[in-house]
Amino acid sequence: MAKVIPFKAVRPTRAIVGLVAARPYQSYTIDERESRMDYNPFSFLHIVNPGYKYDQVITGEERYKLVKNRYLEFKEDGVFVQDEKPSFYVYKIVNRLGQEFNGIIAATSAEDYEKDIIKKHENTIAKREKTFKTYLKTVGFNAEPVLLTYPDNEIISDIIKETQKGYAEFEFTMTYRDTHFLWKIDNAETIAVIQKEFETMNTIYIADGHHRSASSHLLYSDEKANNPNHNGTESYNFFMSYLIPESELVIHEFNRLIRGLNGLSKEEFLIKLDTTYRIENRGVLPYNPSKPHHFSMYLDGEFYSLYLRKTSYEFHTALDKLDAQLLYKTILQPVLGIDDLRNDNRIEYVNGQHEMITIKSSVDSGEFMVGFGMCPTTVNQMKLIADEGLKMPPKSTYILPKLRSGITVYEF
């Protein structure tokens, strides 16, 4: 059963929350980042990029200590204020496409992660886990929730809808035209009902935030081992998450762009693909795949459809049926010689919010030789792969909603 608890969030004041909230640090270009910090003294970017104050690039544990200092300064200046009572936070996002996401920000259990009650579908990199664990331990807070998804639950849904009829603590729109709303639930009876409903769930799933979850678990393991009086209620036992029902999760594909054809000519490349796929030339107009195990390909000014030959590939696991895995096993690895999907600089990824014309433009520019488009992964596929204890290839899913940092902060 899933353990979900309320917590005392540290939050910006209503008047400036829209100025504080920021996308993840790495998602900005250098120019974007500097522009926001030049003109917005309240941006959370000032906390996570403390070297800006001294016009210096600061890394490692020295940076982490300065991050903590900037955070404490924001609290001292009244930019951040901590709630008096442990609460759940109903959080709603409406993006520029009109897609709506409704869920609850809460503290979730590191022990549940360890016991596989919170299930994973992506591999993590040990070095990144350890680095972020050190960061968390030094700064003492987490400001961006992990995105979790749970089976649709009518009781939780009714509570969310009823809460949203009341006064919103926050309501603000970001420059990317997504609007955010936050309501607080601090009523003990309602909190108990929500917790009881989550306790009926044998499994919830990580949608986005695998490294943050893994790092929080490492922190929990270290702190537990070093605390002779550990009792399971300490703040390090939990990490902040945004939990939304499965029906509201939106998954886009990641399409692939490849530099070069591994020494093959266009004709040699197509002949090798013919072993596994039925190939049809679709001309110069953008072409999208229509069903699983069906890819679009852009090569030398033309689009092609690739249909998997039924006798050429066997499905034994849920992972085998995943299109990102299928593309890797039948084309990227054996034909194009790309073994390491994370680190090979011949491959780049374009999330499926961009149309196939982006693939065409990238290949026509000459930087890439071929591009592949695929259908999105489904929530059920993601769950089945996690249930079988398997892991997807990198960049198999581009999941919405994308969360902002600094709206709620969980302190350890």
XYZ file of C-alpha atoms in Angstrom:
412
model
C 0.000 0.000 0.000
C 1.276 3.451 -0.898
C 2.200 5.804 1.928
C 1.453 9.434 1.147
C 1.629 12.134 3.819
C 1.027 15.890 4.104
C 3.902 18.251 4.821
C 4.569 21.874 5.723
C 5.532 23.363 2.377
C 7.764 26.386 2.093
C 6.078 28.553 -0.550
C 6.502 31.937 -2.198
C 4.018 34.611 -1.258
C 1.007 34.918 -3.538
C 2.129 38.291 -4.899
C 5.411 37.027 -6.381
C 4.959 33.280 -6.952
C 4.872 33.797 -10.726
C 8.228 35.564 -10.508
C 9.777 32.851 -8.332
C 8.664 29.770 -10.301
C 11.184 28.525 -12.857
C 11.684 25.703 -15.278
C 14.466 23.204 -14.485
C 17.856 24.932 -14.650
C 19.165 22.839 -17.562
C 16.162 23.636 -19.791
C 17.277 27.260 -20.297
C 19.896 28.428 -22.719
C 22.674 30.493 -21.142
C 21.201 33.674 -22.634
C 17.690 32.858 -21.355
C 19.002 32.111 -17.895
C 21.046 35.285 -17.636
C 18.212 37.426 -18.991
C 15.809 36.128 -16.360
C 18.290 36.679 -13.570
C 19.251 40.136 -14.855
C 15.684 41.390 -14.669
C 14.013 39.208 -12.036
C 15.569 39.209 -8.547
C 12.926 36.754 -7.291
C 13.570 33.960 -9.801
C 14.372 30.583 -8.269
C 17.263 30.534 -10.743
C 19.147 32.829 -8.348
C 19.068 30.044 -5.771
C 20.262 27.218 -8.026
C 22.824 29.415 -9.808
C 24.461 31.204 -6.875
C 27.629 32.020 -8.810
C 25.665 34.629 -10.772
C 25.957 36.962 -7.793
C 29.741 36.936 -8.137
C 29.899 36.551 -11.922
C 31.628 33.213 -11.386
C 30.978 29.623 -12.442
C 30.930 27.665 -9.198
C 30.614 23.871 -9.125
C 30.572 20.943 -6.741
C 30.000 21.151 -3.016
C 31.023 24.807 -2.936
C 28.057 25.536 -5.200
C 25.736 23.421 -3.057
C 26.652 25.409 0.053
C 25.962 28.667 -1.752
C 22.630 27.304 -2.999
C 21.672 26.758 0.619
C 22.768 30.308 1.483
C 20.677 31.828 -1.317
C 17.683 29.753 -0.209
C 18.032 30.919 3.396
C 18.260 34.515 2.161
C 14.980 34.091 0.272
C 13.400 32.883 3.520
C 14.927 35.691 5.553
C 13.648 38.244 3.038
C 10.116 36.850 3.193
C 10.108 35.581 -0.366
C 9.485 32.084 1.029
C 7.216 31.363 3.996
C 6.547 27.960 5.559
C 2.987 26.782 6.188
C 2.058 26.257 9.821
C 0.184 22.972 9.367
C 1.033 19.839 7.373
C -1.041 19.963 4.211
C -1.771 18.339 0.905
C -1.684 20.731 -2.035
C -4.135 20.389 -4.907
C -2.265 21.584 -7.967
C -3.718 22.311 -11.402
C -1.907 23.178 -14.622
C -3.603 24.323 -17.816
C -1.127 24.547 -20.698
C -1.278 26.664 -23.841
C -2.943 23.801 -25.742
C -5.759 23.681 -23.200
C -4.586 20.386 -21.690
C -5.473 20.234 -18.005
C -3.687 18.363 -15.234
C -5.096 17.978 -11.716
C -3.312 16.285 -8.860
C -1.947 16.458 -5.345
C 1.485 17.567 -4.165
C 2.462 15.416 -1.191
C 5.376 13.654 0.475
C 5.862 10.074 -0.707
C 7.817 7.282 0.910
C 11.432 6.386 0.112
C 10.723 3.000 1.647
C 7.915 2.520 -0.914
C 10.505 3.206 -3.603
C 12.774 0.580 -2.051
C 9.954 -1.978 -1.870
C 8.899 -1.325 -5.469
C 5.503 0.021 -4.439
C 6.681 3.098 -6.320
C 7.735 1.501 -9.610
C 10.277 2.655 -12.178
C 10.458 2.257 -15.948
C 13.772 3.993 -16.728
C 17.369 3.224 -15.874
C 19.278 5.798 -13.871
C 22.959 6.685 -13.934
C 24.682 5.902 -10.624
C 26.992 8.919 -10.828
C 24.054 11.306 -11.277
C 22.187 9.656 -8.385
C 25.135 10.145 -6.031
C 25.752 13.710 -7.185
C 22.164 14.741 -6.579
C 22.110 12.912 -3.235
C 25.076 15.009 -2.114
C 23.286 18.106 -3.369
C 20.124 17.264 -1.397
C 22.075 16.495 1.753
C 23.945 19.802 1.565
C 21.091 22.146 0.641
C 18.482 20.460 2.851
C 15.497 20.925 0.544
C 13.842 19.743 -2.651
C 12.028 22.287 -4.807
C 10.785 20.248 -7.777
C 8.335 17.367 -7.266
C 8.729 13.953 -8.817
C 5.805 13.227 -11.153
C 3.937 10.088 -10.065
C 0.791 8.569 -11.524
C -1.861 6.425 -9.848
C -4.983 4.514 -10.977
C -7.961 6.826 -11.348
C -9.776 7.075 -8.015
C -13.257 8.565 -7.769
C -12.969 9.590 -4.111
C -9.671 11.447 -4.631
C -11.054 12.998 -7.809
C -14.141 14.273 -5.953
C -11.971 15.785 -3.216
C -9.838 17.556 -5.821
C -12.907 18.945 -7.603
C -14.519 20.095 -4.360
C -11.280 21.748 -3.199
C -10.995 23.601 -6.489
C -14.319 25.303 -5.836
C -12.645 27.262 -3.043
C -10.090 30.028 -2.868
C -6.847 29.280 -4.700
C -3.680 30.082 -2.792
C -1.941 30.649 -6.131
C -3.114 31.492 -9.640
C -0.514 32.689 -12.111
C 0.530 32.336 -15.760
C 4.091 31.757 -16.950
C 5.712 33.156 -20.084
C 5.131 29.810 -21.812
C 1.399 30.524 -21.322
C 0.718 27.692 -18.903
C -1.462 28.699 -15.963
C -0.904 27.252 -12.489
C -3.330 26.990 -9.568
C -2.721 25.731 -6.033
C -5.154 25.014 -3.185
C -4.234 23.882 0.313
C -5.871 20.964 2.171
C -5.105 21.098 5.890
C -8.352 19.606 7.224
C -7.448 16.483 9.222
C -10.514 14.499 8.123
C -9.953 15.166 4.425
C -6.260 14.373 4.784
C -7.142 11.044 6.399
C -9.513 10.136 3.554
C -6.857 10.883 0.931
C -4.250 8.839 2.793
C -6.670 5.921 3.158
C -7.362 5.896 -0.585
C -3.660 5.830 -1.439
C -3.195 3.010 1.062
C -5.537 0.882 -1.076
C -3.121 1.166 -4.017
C -0.554 -1.609 -4.322
C 1.446 0.302 -6.893
C 2.017 3.836 -8.134
C 4.379 4.670 -10.964
C 7.122 7.194 -11.603
C 6.207 9.128 -14.732
C 9.055 11.650 -14.623
C 11.857 12.166 -12.112
C 13.662 8.823 -11.879
C 16.989 10.361 -10.849
C 15.377 12.581 -8.210
C 13.558 9.560 -6.771
C 16.697 7.432 -6.762
C 18.741 10.204 -5.143
C 16.114 10.731 -2.458
C 16.238 7.013 -1.736
C 20.030 7.142 -1.417
C 19.708 10.038 1.019
C 17.136 8.080 3.036
C 19.436 5.038 3.155
C 22.417 7.100 4.352
C 20.464 9.028 6.974
C 18.742 5.906 8.271
C 22.071 4.088 8.631
C 23.617 7.034 10.484
C 20.703 7.658 12.847
C 20.633 5.234 15.811
C 17.253 6.666 16.814
C 15.648 6.278 13.394
C 11.887 5.768 13.704
C 10.586 6.247 10.152
C 8.919 9.611 10.703
C 11.951 11.799 9.960
C 11.660 14.095 6.957
C 14.403 12.232 5.066
C 12.058 9.229 4.856
C 10.020 11.065 2.230
C 10.390 13.042 -0.978
C 8.075 15.561 -2.616
C 5.870 14.313 -5.444
C 3.052 15.498 -7.655
C 0.547 12.667 -8.019
C -1.892 12.724 -10.921
C -4.369 10.087 -12.150
C -3.319 7.919 -15.089
C -6.073 9.309 -17.310
C -4.530 12.804 -17.149
C -0.975 11.780 -17.969
C 0.044 12.799 -21.507
C 2.857 10.909 -23.215
C 4.542 12.075 -26.408
C 7.155 10.149 -28.342
C 10.794 11.101 -28.772
C 11.773 10.949 -32.437
C 15.333 10.165 -33.500
C 17.829 12.054 -35.684
C 20.997 10.280 -36.847
C 24.290 11.649 -38.144
C 25.611 9.480 -40.967
C 24.627 6.004 -42.184
C 27.508 4.077 -40.594
C 29.462 4.080 -43.866
C 26.538 2.812 -45.958
C 25.204 4.394 -49.125
C 21.515 5.275 -49.245
C 20.807 2.199 -51.384
C 22.801 -0.148 -49.132
C 20.999 1.241 -46.087
C 17.550 0.679 -47.615
C 18.453 -2.875 -48.643
C 19.496 -3.699 -45.069
C 16.223 -2.286 -43.716
C 14.275 -4.396 -46.225
C 15.243 -7.517 -44.271
C 13.110 -6.446 -41.308
C 10.673 -3.895 -42.750
C 8.345 -3.452 -45.668
C 9.354 -0.069 -47.062
C 7.174 2.347 -49.009
C 8.230 5.711 -50.421
C 5.712 8.354 -49.275
C 7.135 11.312 -51.193
C 8.103 14.774 -50.007
C 5.170 15.611 -47.719
C 5.567 14.984 -43.977
C 4.388 11.511 -43.055
C 3.497 10.218 -39.569
C 3.280 6.609 -38.411
C -0.219 5.453 -37.569
C 0.174 2.438 -35.302
C 2.672 0.539 -33.126
C 5.648 -1.144 -34.841
C 5.273 1.284 -37.728
C 7.867 4.035 -38.253
C 8.229 7.017 -40.510
C 11.654 7.754 -41.922
C 13.018 10.831 -43.686
C 16.034 10.239 -45.899
C 17.512 12.208 -48.803
C 14.523 14.518 -49.271
C 11.799 11.861 -49.068
C 9.600 10.267 -46.435
C 9.228 6.506 -46.117
C 6.962 4.239 -44.097
C 8.510 1.226 -42.408
C 6.210 -1.663 -41.490
C 7.686 -4.412 -39.335
C 7.676 -7.789 -41.067
C 5.753 -10.098 -38.715
C 8.199 -12.967 -39.097
C 11.355 -10.917 -38.536
C 11.128 -10.089 -34.830
C 9.818 -11.974 -31.801
C 8.089 -10.406 -28.810
C 8.881 -12.060 -25.480
C 8.447 -9.184 -23.002
C 6.593 -5.894 -22.698
C 9.883 -4.156 -23.480
C 10.210 -6.030 -26.794
C 6.911 -4.472 -27.890
C 8.063 -0.915 -27.167
C 8.741 0.970 -30.392
C 11.816 2.743 -28.991
C 13.308 -0.666 -28.154
C 12.245 -2.126 -31.492
C 13.906 0.695 -33.434
C 17.068 0.238 -31.387
C 17.205 -3.540 -31.807
C 16.391 -3.631 -35.521
C 17.993 -0.469 -36.960
C 19.992 1.748 -34.627
C 22.217 -0.962 -33.180
C 22.629 -3.598 -35.938
C 22.546 -1.326 -38.999
C 23.749 2.080 -37.796
C 26.144 0.775 -35.129
C 24.723 2.864 -32.277
C 25.133 0.842 -29.071
C 25.093 3.553 -26.389
C 21.887 5.578 -26.731
C 22.894 7.938 -23.937
C 26.368 8.921 -25.024
C 26.768 8.329 -28.775
C 26.923 11.788 -30.357
C 25.535 10.458 -33.639
C 22.005 10.358 -32.214
C 19.796 13.205 -31.029
C 16.203 13.282 -29.852
C 13.266 15.507 -30.751
C 10.193 15.333 -28.538
C 6.911 14.574 -30.255
C 5.405 17.975 -29.553
C 7.412 19.020 -32.618
C 5.899 17.963 -35.941
C 7.665 15.781 -38.521
C 8.579 18.937 -40.414
C 11.212 19.446 -37.671
C 12.783 16.120 -38.610
C 12.721 17.141 -42.282
C 14.340 20.528 -41.587
C 17.061 18.973 -39.445
C 17.998 16.441 -42.127
C 17.739 18.982 -44.963
C 20.168 21.230 -43.083
C 22.866 18.607 -43.627
C 23.632 18.059 -39.941
C 21.775 14.743 -39.928
C 21.441 12.019 -42.545
C 18.225 10.301 -41.488
C 15.335 10.823 -39.067
C 12.800 8.408 -37.582
C 9.318 9.120 -36.240
C 7.261 6.771 -34.073
C 3.988 6.529 -32.174
C 3.855 7.531 -28.490
C 4.244 5.007 -25.700
C 0.996 4.369 -23.812
C 0.491 4.493 -20.054
C -0.304 0.768 -20.087
C 2.959 -0.016 -21.871
C 4.868 2.019 -19.313
C 3.150 0.169 -16.463
C 3.689 -3.289 -17.960
C 7.398 -2.641 -18.457
C 7.703 -1.403 -14.856
C 5.692 -4.390 -13.564
C 8.074 -6.793 -15.311
C 11.028 -5.026 -13.699
C 12.368 -3.903 -17.080
C 13.668 -0.503 -18.153
C 12.981 1.517 -21.278
C 15.739 2.876 -23.517
C 16.638 6.531 -22.886
C 14.242 9.116 -24.319
C 11.356 6.696 -24.807
C 8.774 9.109 -23.436
C 8.212 12.849 -23.277
C 5.696 13.210 -20.482
C 3.384 16.057 -19.551
C 2.845 17.925 -17.335
C 6.262 19.547 -16.977
C 6.636 20.960 -13.484
C 8.179 24.176 -12.206
C 10.697 24.612 -9.403
C 10.103 26.801 -6.381
C 6.291 26.642 -6.096
C 6.415 24.273 -3.138
C 9.595 23.345 -1.279
C 10.081 20.237 0.875
C 12.706 20.572 3.624
C 14.666 17.629 5.019
